[in-house]
Amino acid sequence: MAVDYAVIVVYLAGMLAMGWWGMRRARSKADFLVAGRRLGPGMYSGTMAAIVLGGASTIGGVGLGYQYGLSGAWMVFTIGLGLLALSVFFSARIARLKVYTVSEMLDLRYGGRAGIISGLVMWGYTLMLAVTSTIAYATIFDVLFDMHRTVAIVLGGAIVVAYSTLGGMWSITLTDMVQFVVKTIGVLLLLLPIAVVKAGGFGEMKARLPTEYFDPLGIGGETIFTYVLIYTFGMLIGQDIWQRVFTARGDSTARWGGTVAGTYCLVYAIAGAVIGTAAKVLYPKLPSADDAFATIVKDELPPGVRGLVLAAALAAVMSTSSGALIACATVANNDIWARLRELFGQRSGRPDMAGERDEVRDNRAFILVMGFAVICIAIALNDVVGALNVAYNLLVGGLLVPILGGLLWKRGTVQGALAAMVVGGLTVISLMAAYGILANEPIYYGLLASLAVYLVVSLLTKPTDAAVLAAWRRRLAGEGPDGAEDAAGGGEAGPREPSATTTSSG
């Protein structure tokens, strides 16, 4: 294992070095939260693919392949479909808004007052998403070092918190590019072919497994439909995904870079299912399907290759964990704490409390606090797919209708949006408590309740003010708040991403 240890140690040290390097570029709020809004197509595609393919997509995706065969690809496949839909239909408009959070978009569209409730829902989603990735450290470090679960979570979580705090989105972007390359080599180019060969090839796999393992719909139509509702629609509205869209240099980068990333996700989905199917041939009686990835890596790969593949698993986990962590901290600071502080400052007669301050320092502090919370929750929980289900149920049930309604239906009102958030979120939470967090009913009824309330309340209340809608249309067109064209906005005319030898001036 000495070679494997060396590979992992070099990888982890490299992540911290990237964080330190990224700190030199994080000199303004825009640099720290959205990498200065100047990523080109190459970096944008790699980082977008890295964030959406995390521990649940890698370890959980292989586990679903072990349990259901090729149809186990559907969970990750629907994530790719969602990213494709976001990139083709919405990303250009989202990038032109020049905001930092989904809640800011809702305030622009509805004229304020929607932000803090949507911020609370989005904060719950990003927090649980970060937790799911952090839980996965236990599996990887257990294979490597036979490490206690709690120690593994603390070690992996501390490294992610460290480099995310140092440089914010610049550090995360640089590390994500490395992680994208590592997991492409480790999972697609090494583990996939080795697993198939060790299982005797596809002919042997078909001979030794039930036919339903090779049925594309074997996992069940209802499960696939639920995945579409949760993951495909979840990709359209998540703060972690939108915050990456905000990093794009322009419309074309957001659209085509995201399309490349979405296509990559489809390939990754099939690869995970095939690896899981091969593991079922090799180890037909594992106690848990989620053990399939770690077991096949530990027992079937040679030294060095095993370390690289485990580094790929770490890359998948860390990319999603860091992206969700900065999203969680951004929402907590900008959508919740800043609004509460502004409200307190106004009521106390001290408006200076909401004045200028060191935004980079504040966001660093929130990443530290949220990172500590994520590590503590991850230690207390143990179900990766279950925690991911909670995250996406909260997101889709509470925010899908108000966000897509705001983008697609001009008659939607702030009262309708708020009612949809509250009713949809509470319905999902109550039904998860009644039916279980893996049940399909919470998202079905939560979405129906949210849609019904949004339509009814919007039609019964006064339409959104014409001035608000006019300002909204200007922002969607890439113009600034005063109606002038945003110099860093439409097309590809904005500043180019800096070379590795330069630093951002903010």
Short mmCIF file of C-alpha atoms in Angstrom, two decimals:
data_model
loop_
_atom_site.label_atom_id
_atom_site.label_comp_id
_atom_site.label_asym_id
_atom_site.label_seq_id
_atom_site.Cartn_x
_atom_site.Cartn_y
_atom_site.Cartn_z
CA MET A 1 0.00 0.00 0.00
CA ALA A 2 3.02 2.33 0.23
CA VAL A 3 2.63 3.44 -3.39
CA ASP A 4 -1.08 4.05 -2.88
CA TYR A 5 -0.37 6.10 0.22
CA ALA A 6 2.14 8.20 -1.68
CA VAL A 7 -0.35 8.90 -4.49
CA ILE A 8 -3.05 10.00 -2.04
CA VAL A 9 -0.69 12.15 0.04
CA VAL A 10 0.60 13.92 -3.07
CA TYR A 11 -2.96 14.47 -4.25
CA LEU A 12 -4.13 15.93 -0.91
CA ALA A 13 -1.05 18.15 -0.66
CA GLY A 14 -1.75 19.35 -4.19
CA MET A 15 -5.28 20.35 -3.22
CA LEU A 16 -3.98 22.48 -0.36
CA ALA A 17 -1.36 24.04 -2.64
CA MET A 18 -4.08 24.94 -5.16
CA GLY A 19 -6.04 26.55 -2.35
CA TRP A 20 -3.05 28.68 -1.40
CA TRP A 21 -2.51 29.66 -5.03
CA GLY A 22 -6.17 30.57 -5.44
CA MET A 23 -5.97 32.85 -2.41
CA ARG A 24 -3.80 35.25 -4.44
CA ARG A 25 -6.68 35.79 -6.86
CA ALA A 26 -9.49 36.18 -4.32
CA ARG A 27 -9.28 39.95 -3.81
CA SER A 28 -12.93 40.93 -4.21
CA LYS A 29 -16.38 39.52 -3.57
CA ALA A 30 -16.73 38.60 -7.25
CA ASP A 31 -13.35 36.86 -7.24
CA PHE A 32 -14.10 34.94 -4.06
CA LEU A 33 -17.68 33.86 -4.86
CA VAL A 34 -17.79 33.53 -8.67
CA ALA A 35 -14.12 33.51 -9.83
CA GLY A 36 -14.45 37.03 -11.23
CA ARG A 37 -17.10 35.82 -13.75
CA ARG A 38 -14.40 35.06 -16.33
CA LEU A 39 -14.01 31.32 -16.81
CA GLY A 40 -13.58 30.22 -20.41
CA PRO A 41 -15.13 27.10 -21.96
CA GLY A 42 -12.39 24.67 -20.92
CA MET A 43 -12.29 25.52 -17.24
CA TYR A 44 -16.04 26.03 -17.10
CA SER A 45 -16.81 22.57 -18.54
CA GLY A 46 -14.36 20.79 -16.27
CA THR A 47 -15.47 22.50 -13.08
CA MET A 48 -19.16 22.10 -13.88
CA ALA A 49 -18.73 18.37 -14.48
CA ALA A 50 -16.65 18.09 -11.32
CA ILE A 51 -19.24 19.65 -9.03
CA VAL A 52 -22.25 17.64 -10.20
CA LEU A 53 -20.43 14.28 -10.09
CA GLY A 54 -19.66 13.75 -6.43
CA GLY A 55 -19.54 10.94 -3.92
CA ALA A 56 -23.18 9.97 -4.45
CA SER A 57 -22.67 9.86 -8.22
CA THR A 58 -19.48 7.78 -7.93
CA ILE A 59 -19.87 5.52 -4.90
CA GLY A 60 -23.67 5.64 -4.98
CA GLY A 61 -23.77 5.21 -8.77
CA VAL A 62 -21.61 2.09 -8.60
CA GLY A 63 -23.79 0.85 -5.74
CA LEU A 64 -26.94 1.24 -7.85
CA GLY A 65 -25.22 -0.66 -10.66
CA TYR A 66 -24.42 -3.44 -8.18
CA GLN A 67 -28.05 -3.55 -7.04
CA TYR A 68 -29.92 -3.05 -10.34
CA GLY A 69 -27.44 -3.54 -13.17
CA LEU A 70 -27.24 -1.17 -16.12
CA SER A 71 -30.47 0.59 -15.14
CA GLY A 72 -28.64 1.77 -12.02
CA ALA A 73 -27.23 4.48 -14.30
CA TRP A 74 -30.50 6.39 -14.20
CA MET A 75 -29.77 8.47 -11.11
CA VAL A 76 -26.58 9.98 -12.54
CA PHE A 77 -28.06 9.98 -16.06
CA THR A 78 -30.90 12.25 -14.95
CA ILE A 79 -28.33 14.59 -13.39
CA GLY A 80 -26.69 14.85 -16.81
CA LEU A 81 -30.05 15.48 -18.48
CA GLY A 82 -30.76 18.27 -16.02
CA LEU A 83 -27.40 19.90 -16.69
CA LEU A 84 -28.03 19.70 -20.43
CA ALA A 85 -31.48 21.30 -20.04
CA LEU A 86 -30.05 24.06 -17.83
CA SER A 87 -27.24 24.78 -20.29
CA VAL A 88 -29.37 24.83 -23.43
CA PHE A 89 -32.48 26.64 -22.19
CA PHE A 90 -31.58 28.77 -19.14
CA SER A 91 -27.85 29.24 -18.57
CA ALA A 92 -27.36 32.27 -20.83
CA ARG A 93 -30.16 34.19 -19.13
CA ILE A 94 -28.95 33.17 -15.67
CA ALA A 95 -25.38 34.31 -16.43
CA ARG A 96 -26.62 37.71 -17.67
CA LEU A 97 -28.36 38.48 -14.37
CA LYS A 98 -24.97 39.14 -12.70
CA VAL A 99 -26.17 38.08 -9.24
CA TYR A 100 -24.56 35.82 -6.63
CA THR A 101 -27.49 33.69 -5.41
CA VAL A 102 -30.78 32.21 -6.57
CA SER A 103 -32.56 34.29 -3.93
CA GLU A 104 -31.21 37.49 -5.49
CA MET A 105 -32.75 36.34 -8.78
CA LEU A 106 -36.10 35.83 -7.07
CA ASP A 107 -35.92 39.31 -5.53
CA LEU A 108 -35.20 40.83 -8.95
CA ARG A 109 -38.07 38.96 -10.57
CA TYR A 110 -40.71 39.44 -7.89
CA GLY A 111 -39.67 42.79 -6.46
CA GLY A 112 -38.11 41.72 -3.16
CA ARG A 113 -39.45 39.92 -0.10
CA ALA A 114 -38.91 36.41 -1.49
CA GLY A 115 -35.23 36.24 -0.61
CA ILE A 116 -35.01 35.18 3.01
CA ILE A 117 -37.49 32.28 2.78
CA SER A 118 -35.93 30.99 -0.44
CA GLY A 119 -32.54 31.48 1.21
CA LEU A 120 -33.54 29.25 4.12
CA VAL A 121 -34.72 26.50 1.76
CA MET A 122 -31.60 26.79 -0.41
CA TRP A 123 -29.38 26.81 2.66
CA GLY A 124 -30.94 23.54 3.85
CA TYR A 125 -30.36 21.99 0.43
CA THR A 126 -26.72 23.06 0.07
CA LEU A 127 -25.96 22.04 3.65
CA MET A 128 -27.28 18.51 3.13
CA LEU A 129 -25.53 18.27 -0.26
CA ALA A 130 -22.22 19.08 1.42
CA VAL A 131 -23.00 16.51 4.11
CA THR A 132 -23.56 13.71 1.57
CA SER A 133 -20.13 14.24 0.06
CA THR A 134 -18.45 14.51 3.43
CA ILE A 135 -19.96 11.19 4.56
CA ALA A 136 -18.26 9.50 1.60
CA TYR A 137 -14.78 10.27 2.96
CA ALA A 138 -15.28 7.48 5.50
CA THR A 139 -15.56 4.82 2.79
CA ILE A 140 -12.46 5.97 0.91
CA PHE A 141 -10.16 6.45 3.89
CA ASP A 142 -11.32 3.16 5.39
CA VAL A 143 -10.05 1.36 2.29
CA LEU A 144 -6.75 3.23 2.38
CA PHE A 145 -5.84 3.45 6.02
CA ASP A 146 -8.41 1.31 7.88
CA MET A 147 -9.32 4.60 9.52
CA HIS A 148 -12.17 5.16 11.98
CA ARG A 149 -15.20 6.72 10.30
CA THR A 150 -15.18 9.89 12.41
CA VAL A 151 -11.47 10.51 11.87
CA ALA A 152 -11.88 10.02 8.11
CA ILE A 153 -14.73 12.53 7.92
CA VAL A 154 -12.80 15.08 9.96
CA LEU A 155 -9.65 14.66 7.86
CA GLY A 156 -11.37 14.90 4.47
CA GLY A 157 -13.69 17.67 5.58
CA ALA A 158 -10.86 19.71 7.08
CA ILE A 159 -8.88 19.65 3.81
CA VAL A 160 -11.89 20.83 1.80
CA VAL A 161 -12.71 23.57 4.32
CA ALA A 162 -9.07 24.70 4.29
CA TYR A 163 -8.68 25.22 0.54
CA SER A 164 -12.22 26.57 0.13
CA THR A 165 -11.61 29.15 2.87
CA LEU A 166 -8.28 30.25 1.44
CA GLY A 167 -9.30 31.19 -2.08
CA GLY A 168 -13.05 30.72 -2.39
CA MET A 169 -14.26 29.97 -5.91
CA TRP A 170 -10.81 30.51 -7.44
CA SER A 171 -9.31 27.79 -5.24
CA ILE A 172 -12.29 25.54 -5.87
CA THR A 173 -12.06 26.10 -9.64
CA LEU A 174 -8.36 25.23 -9.74
CA THR A 175 -8.81 22.13 -7.58
CA ASP A 176 -11.88 21.07 -9.56
CA MET A 177 -9.90 21.08 -12.81
CA VAL A 178 -7.32 18.76 -11.25
CA GLN A 179 -10.11 16.62 -9.80
CA PHE A 180 -11.87 16.42 -13.17
CA VAL A 181 -8.71 15.07 -14.83
CA VAL A 182 -7.97 12.65 -11.99
CA LYS A 183 -11.44 11.10 -11.92
CA THR A 184 -11.60 10.90 -15.72
CA ILE A 185 -8.39 8.86 -15.70
CA GLY A 186 -9.19 6.92 -12.53
CA VAL A 187 -12.83 5.98 -13.15
CA LEU A 188 -13.33 6.03 -16.93
CA LEU A 189 -9.92 5.04 -18.24
CA LEU A 190 -8.71 2.66 -15.49
CA LEU A 191 -11.43 1.26 -13.21
CA LEU A 192 -14.06 0.73 -15.92
CA PRO A 193 -12.03 -1.48 -18.29
CA ILE A 194 -10.25 -3.30 -15.45
CA ALA A 195 -13.57 -4.14 -13.74
CA VAL A 196 -15.07 -5.50 -16.97
CA VAL A 197 -11.98 -7.62 -17.71
CA LYS A 198 -11.84 -8.98 -14.15
CA ALA A 199 -15.52 -9.96 -14.41
CA GLY A 200 -14.79 -11.96 -17.56
CA GLY A 201 -16.14 -9.49 -20.11
CA PHE A 202 -19.73 -8.65 -20.99
CA GLY A 203 -20.46 -12.19 -22.18
CA GLU A 204 -19.55 -13.69 -18.81
CA MET A 205 -21.43 -10.95 -16.98
CA LYS A 206 -24.61 -11.71 -18.96
CA ALA A 207 -24.21 -15.42 -18.33
CA ARG A 208 -23.83 -15.07 -14.57
CA LEU A 209 -26.43 -12.39 -13.80
CA PRO A 210 -30.24 -12.29 -14.15
CA THR A 211 -31.52 -10.78 -17.42
CA GLU A 212 -33.05 -7.81 -15.59
CA TYR A 213 -29.51 -6.62 -14.84
CA PHE A 214 -29.25 -5.71 -18.53
CA ASP A 215 -32.72 -4.20 -18.89
CA PRO A 216 -32.39 -0.40 -19.32
CA LEU A 217 -35.65 0.06 -17.39
CA GLY A 218 -35.03 -2.65 -14.81
CA ILE A 219 -34.89 -0.20 -11.91
CA GLY A 220 -38.57 0.62 -12.50
CA GLY A 221 -40.47 3.35 -14.34
CA GLU A 222 -41.67 5.01 -11.13
CA THR A 223 -38.12 5.26 -9.79
CA ILE A 224 -36.88 6.76 -13.06
CA PHE A 225 -39.72 9.30 -13.02
CA THR A 226 -38.82 10.24 -9.45
CA TYR A 227 -35.16 10.66 -10.41
CA VAL A 228 -36.23 13.04 -13.20
CA LEU A 229 -38.32 15.11 -10.77
CA ILE A 230 -35.60 15.27 -8.13
CA TYR A 231 -32.33 15.36 -10.01
CA THR A 232 -33.15 16.68 -13.49
CA PHE A 233 -35.25 19.53 -12.12
CA GLY A 234 -32.86 19.93 -9.19
CA MET A 235 -30.04 20.74 -11.64
CA LEU A 236 -32.14 23.64 -12.96
CA ILE A 237 -32.41 25.51 -9.67
CA GLY A 238 -29.60 24.57 -7.24
CA GLN A 239 -27.43 27.36 -5.82
CA ASP A 240 -24.33 25.18 -6.21
CA ILE A 241 -25.03 24.83 -9.95
CA TRP A 242 -26.12 28.44 -10.52
CA GLN A 243 -23.03 29.72 -8.73
CA ARG A 244 -20.95 27.88 -11.34
CA VAL A 245 -23.04 29.38 -14.13
CA PHE A 246 -22.26 32.80 -12.66
CA THR A 247 -18.54 32.10 -13.21
CA ALA A 248 -18.94 31.87 -17.01
CA ARG A 249 -17.26 34.55 -19.11
CA GLY A 250 -20.34 34.96 -21.30
CA ASP A 251 -23.46 33.42 -22.81
CA SER A 252 -21.64 31.11 -25.19
CA THR A 253 -19.40 29.72 -22.46
CA ALA A 254 -22.38 29.02 -20.20
CA ARG A 255 -24.35 27.31 -22.97
CA TRP A 256 -21.75 25.22 -24.77
CA GLY A 257 -19.47 24.58 -21.81
CA GLY A 258 -22.43 23.28 -19.83
CA THR A 259 -23.53 21.10 -22.75
CA VAL A 260 -20.11 19.43 -22.83
CA ALA A 261 -20.26 18.87 -19.05
CA GLY A 262 -23.77 17.40 -19.29
CA THR A 263 -22.70 14.97 -22.00
CA TYR A 264 -19.75 13.91 -19.85
CA CYS A 265 -22.20 13.15 -17.02
CA LEU A 266 -24.17 10.78 -19.27
CA VAL A 267 -20.99 8.82 -20.04
CA TYR A 268 -20.02 8.78 -16.35
CA ALA A 269 -23.47 7.43 -15.44
CA ILE A 270 -23.15 4.43 -17.74
CA ALA A 271 -19.58 3.77 -16.57
CA GLY A 272 -20.65 3.66 -12.91
CA ALA A 273 -23.47 1.22 -13.65
CA VAL A 274 -21.16 -1.08 -15.64
CA ILE A 275 -18.56 -1.07 -12.82
CA GLY A 276 -21.30 -1.93 -10.33
CA THR A 277 -22.56 -4.74 -12.54
CA ALA A 278 -19.05 -6.16 -12.80
CA ALA A 279 -18.72 -5.97 -9.01
CA LYS A 280 -21.92 -8.02 -8.68
CA VAL A 281 -20.27 -10.81 -10.69
CA LEU A 282 -17.10 -10.68 -8.62
CA TYR A 283 -18.74 -10.21 -5.19
CA PRO A 284 -22.35 -11.41 -5.32
CA LYS A 285 -23.03 -11.21 -1.57
CA LEU A 286 -21.72 -7.89 -0.30
CA PRO A 287 -23.52 -6.71 2.86
CA SER A 288 -24.23 -3.30 1.30
CA ALA A 289 -24.39 -2.17 -2.33
CA ASP A 290 -22.47 0.98 -1.41
CA ASP A 291 -19.49 -1.24 -0.51
CA ALA A 292 -19.12 -2.30 -4.17
CA PHE A 293 -16.85 0.57 -5.21
CA ALA A 294 -14.43 0.25 -2.31
CA THR A 295 -14.33 -3.54 -2.52
CA ILE A 296 -13.52 -3.79 -6.23
CA VAL A 297 -10.87 -1.10 -5.92
CA LYS A 298 -9.24 -2.71 -2.89
CA ASP A 299 -9.22 -6.28 -4.17
CA GLU A 300 -8.85 -6.05 -7.96
CA LEU A 301 -6.51 -3.15 -8.73
CA PRO A 302 -2.70 -3.24 -8.58
CA PRO A 303 -0.74 -0.88 -6.31
CA GLY A 304 -0.40 2.61 -7.70
CA VAL A 305 -3.45 2.18 -9.92
CA ARG A 306 -5.48 1.55 -6.76
CA GLY A 307 -4.13 4.77 -5.26
CA LEU A 308 -5.00 6.74 -8.40
CA VAL A 309 -8.54 5.36 -8.51
CA LEU A 310 -9.04 6.14 -4.83
CA ALA A 311 -7.69 9.62 -5.56
CA ALA A 312 -10.36 9.80 -8.29
CA ALA A 313 -13.01 8.91 -5.74
CA LEU A 314 -11.64 11.57 -3.41
CA ALA A 315 -11.69 14.02 -6.34
CA ALA A 316 -15.36 13.28 -6.99
CA VAL A 317 -16.22 13.74 -3.33
CA MET A 318 -14.13 16.86 -2.80
CA SER A 319 -15.37 18.69 -5.90
CA THR A 320 -19.01 18.40 -4.90
CA SER A 321 -18.25 18.98 -1.23
CA SER A 322 -16.35 22.20 -1.86
CA GLY A 323 -18.92 23.49 -4.35
CA ALA A 324 -21.79 22.79 -2.00
CA LEU A 325 -19.86 24.30 0.91
CA ILE A 326 -19.20 27.64 -0.79
CA ALA A 327 -22.82 27.69 -2.00
CA CYS A 328 -24.04 27.05 1.55
CA ALA A 329 -21.82 29.80 2.95
CA THR A 330 -22.82 32.24 0.19
CA VAL A 331 -26.51 31.71 0.89
CA ALA A 332 -26.03 31.92 4.66
CA ASN A 333 -24.07 35.17 4.41
CA ASN A 334 -25.75 36.99 1.52
CA ASP A 335 -29.35 35.75 1.71
CA ILE A 336 -29.88 35.21 5.43
CA TRP A 337 -27.35 36.97 7.66
CA ALA A 338 -26.96 40.10 5.54
CA ARG A 339 -30.74 40.56 5.35
CA LEU A 340 -31.15 40.05 9.08
CA ARG A 341 -28.31 42.44 9.81
CA GLU A 342 -29.78 45.05 7.48
CA LEU A 343 -33.19 44.65 9.13
CA PHE A 344 -31.67 44.93 12.61
CA GLY A 345 -29.65 47.96 11.57
CA GLN A 346 -32.72 49.73 10.21
CA ARG A 347 -34.84 49.00 13.26
CA SER A 348 -32.15 50.12 15.67
CA GLY A 349 -31.69 53.39 13.83
CA ARG A 350 -28.12 52.45 12.91
CA PRO A 351 -28.09 51.92 9.14
CA ASP A 352 -24.28 51.93 9.15
CA MET A 353 -24.48 48.33 10.42
CA ALA A 354 -25.42 47.32 6.88
CA GLY A 355 -22.69 49.42 5.28
CA GLU A 356 -19.34 48.58 3.75
CA ARG A 357 -17.30 45.75 5.24
CA ASP A 358 -14.68 43.25 4.21
CA GLU A 359 -16.84 40.89 2.14
CA VAL A 360 -14.06 38.42 1.41
CA ARG A 361 -13.26 38.14 5.12
CA ASP A 362 -16.94 37.67 5.97
CA ASN A 363 -17.40 34.95 3.36
CA ARG A 364 -14.28 33.17 4.60
CA ALA A 365 -15.70 33.19 8.11
CA PHE A 366 -19.00 31.73 6.89
CA ILE A 367 -17.19 28.94 5.03
CA LEU A 368 -15.39 28.02 8.25
CA VAL A 369 -18.62 28.00 10.27
CA MET A 370 -20.60 26.06 7.66
CA GLY A 371 -17.72 23.63 7.18
CA PHE A 372 -17.68 22.85 10.90
CA ALA A 373 -21.46 22.28 10.82
CA VAL A 374 -21.18 19.99 7.79
CA ILE A 375 -18.50 17.84 9.45
CA CYS A 376 -20.57 17.49 12.64
CA ILE A 377 -23.74 16.50 10.75
CA ALA A 378 -21.81 14.05 8.55
CA ILE A 379 -20.47 12.31 11.66
CA ALA A 380 -24.05 11.91 12.95
CA LEU A 381 -25.50 10.56 9.66
CA ASN A 382 -24.56 7.45 7.67
CA ASP A 383 -26.79 7.21 4.57
CA VAL A 384 -25.35 8.93 1.47
CA VAL A 385 -28.31 8.37 -0.87
CA GLY A 386 -30.80 9.14 1.90
CA ALA A 387 -29.13 12.44 2.76
CA LEU A 388 -29.00 13.33 -0.95
CA ASN A 389 -32.72 12.58 -1.24
CA VAL A 390 -33.47 14.94 1.66
CA ALA A 391 -31.43 17.68 0.00
CA TYR A 392 -33.11 17.42 -3.40
CA ASN A 393 -36.61 16.95 -1.98
CA LEU A 394 -36.24 20.22 -0.06
CA LEU A 395 -34.86 22.01 -3.10
CA VAL A 396 -37.32 20.81 -5.71
CA GLY A 397 -40.40 20.76 -3.48
CA GLY A 398 -39.79 24.25 -2.15
CA LEU A 399 -38.18 26.20 -4.99
CA LEU A 400 -38.73 24.60 -8.40
CA VAL A 401 -42.13 26.18 -9.04
CA PRO A 402 -41.29 29.74 -7.89
CA ILE A 403 -38.01 29.79 -9.86
CA LEU A 404 -39.27 28.30 -13.14
CA GLY A 405 -42.52 30.23 -12.74
CA GLY A 406 -40.54 33.44 -12.44
CA LEU A 407 -38.52 32.63 -15.56
CA LEU A 408 -41.43 31.46 -17.69
CA TRP A 409 -44.69 33.12 -16.47
CA LYS A 410 -44.91 36.90 -16.12
CA ARG A 411 -48.18 36.69 -14.16
CA GLY A 412 -46.46 35.02 -11.19
CA THR A 413 -46.41 37.24 -8.09
CA VAL A 414 -44.31 37.46 -4.97
CA GLN A 415 -47.28 36.30 -2.86
CA GLY A 416 -47.65 33.24 -5.08
CA ALA A 417 -43.92 32.52 -4.89
CA LEU A 418 -43.81 32.78 -1.10
CA ALA A 419 -46.89 30.61 -0.69
CA ALA A 420 -45.45 27.98 -3.05
CA MET A 421 -42.16 27.87 -1.12
CA VAL A 422 -43.85 27.46 2.25
CA VAL A 423 -46.52 24.97 1.19
CA GLY A 424 -44.21 22.91 -1.04
CA GLY A 425 -41.44 22.77 1.56
CA LEU A 426 -43.73 21.87 4.46
CA THR A 427 -45.52 19.23 2.38
CA VAL A 428 -42.23 17.56 1.46
CA ILE A 429 -40.95 17.61 5.04
CA SER A 430 -44.15 16.24 6.54
CA LEU A 431 -44.47 13.47 3.95
CA MET A 432 -40.82 12.45 4.36
CA ALA A 433 -41.57 12.05 8.06
CA ALA A 434 -44.68 9.99 7.27
CA TYR A 435 -43.48 7.83 4.34
CA GLY A 436 -39.71 7.82 4.81
CA ILE A 437 -36.98 9.88 3.17
CA LEU A 438 -36.59 7.46 0.23
CA ALA A 439 -40.31 7.38 -0.61
CA ASN A 440 -41.63 8.86 -3.87
CA GLU A 441 -44.76 10.44 -2.38
CA PRO A 442 -43.07 13.50 -0.76
CA ILE A 443 -41.80 14.96 -4.03
CA TYR A 444 -44.96 14.06 -5.98
CA TYR A 445 -47.39 15.73 -3.60
CA GLY A 446 -44.97 18.49 -2.65
CA LEU A 447 -44.61 19.62 -6.25
CA LEU A 448 -48.36 19.40 -6.93
CA ALA A 449 -49.14 21.42 -3.81
CA SER A 450 -46.50 24.03 -4.67
CA LEU A 451 -47.76 24.41 -8.24
CA ALA A 452 -51.41 24.67 -7.24
CA VAL A 453 -50.73 27.29 -4.58
CA TYR A 454 -48.46 29.30 -6.90
CA LEU A 455 -51.07 29.46 -9.65
CA VAL A 456 -54.03 30.22 -7.41
CA VAL A 457 -52.35 32.83 -5.20
CA SER A 458 -50.68 34.54 -8.18
CA LEU A 459 -54.01 34.86 -10.01
CA LEU A 460 -55.76 36.15 -6.88
CA THR A 461 -53.18 38.83 -6.09
CA LYS A 462 -52.12 42.01 -7.81
CA PRO A 463 -49.75 41.48 -10.77
CA THR A 464 -46.08 42.27 -10.29
CA ASP A 465 -45.36 45.97 -10.71
CA ALA A 466 -44.60 46.94 -14.32
CA ALA A 467 -41.41 48.74 -13.27
CA VAL A 468 -40.14 45.57 -11.56
CA LEU A 469 -40.84 43.49 -14.65
CA ALA A 470 -39.17 46.09 -16.88
CA ALA A 471 -36.04 46.04 -14.70
CA TRP A 472 -36.15 42.23 -14.76
CA ARG A 473 -36.28 42.17 -18.57
CA ARG A 474 -33.34 44.56 -18.77
CA ARG A 475 -31.24 42.30 -16.57
CA LEU A 476 -32.19 39.23 -18.62
CA ALA A 477 -31.04 41.14 -21.70
CA GLY A 478 -27.63 41.69 -20.11
CA GLU A 479 -28.15 45.33 -19.17
CA GLY A 480 -27.19 46.84 -15.85
CA PRO A 481 -29.70 48.09 -13.28
CA ASP A 482 -29.78 51.52 -14.90
CA GLY A 483 -30.59 50.13 -18.32
CA ALA A 484 -27.07 50.46 -19.75
CA GLU A 485 -25.47 47.39 -21.25
CA ASP A 486 -23.33 45.55 -18.74
CA ALA A 487 -19.75 45.76 -19.89
CA ALA A 488 -18.96 42.34 -18.52
CA GLY A 489 -22.21 40.85 -19.60
CA GLY A 490 -23.53 39.61 -22.91
CA GLY A 491 -21.60 37.62 -25.42
CA GLU A 492 -17.92 37.01 -25.00
CA ALA A 493 -16.81 40.61 -24.66
CA GLY A 494 -16.04 40.39 -20.95
CA PRO A 495 -12.52 40.05 -19.57
CA ARG A 496 -10.72 36.82 -20.32
CA GLU A 497 -9.62 34.47 -17.59
CA PRO A 498 -6.09 35.32 -16.45
CA SER A 499 -3.11 33.20 -17.27
CA ALA A 500 -1.45 31.13 -14.58
CA THR A 501 1.23 33.78 -14.17
CA THR A 502 -1.11 36.65 -13.38
CA THR A 503 -3.31 37.46 -10.47
CA SER A 504 -6.73 39.03 -10.34
CA SER A 505 -6.98 42.67 -9.47
CA GLY A 506 -10.66 42.37 -8.60
#
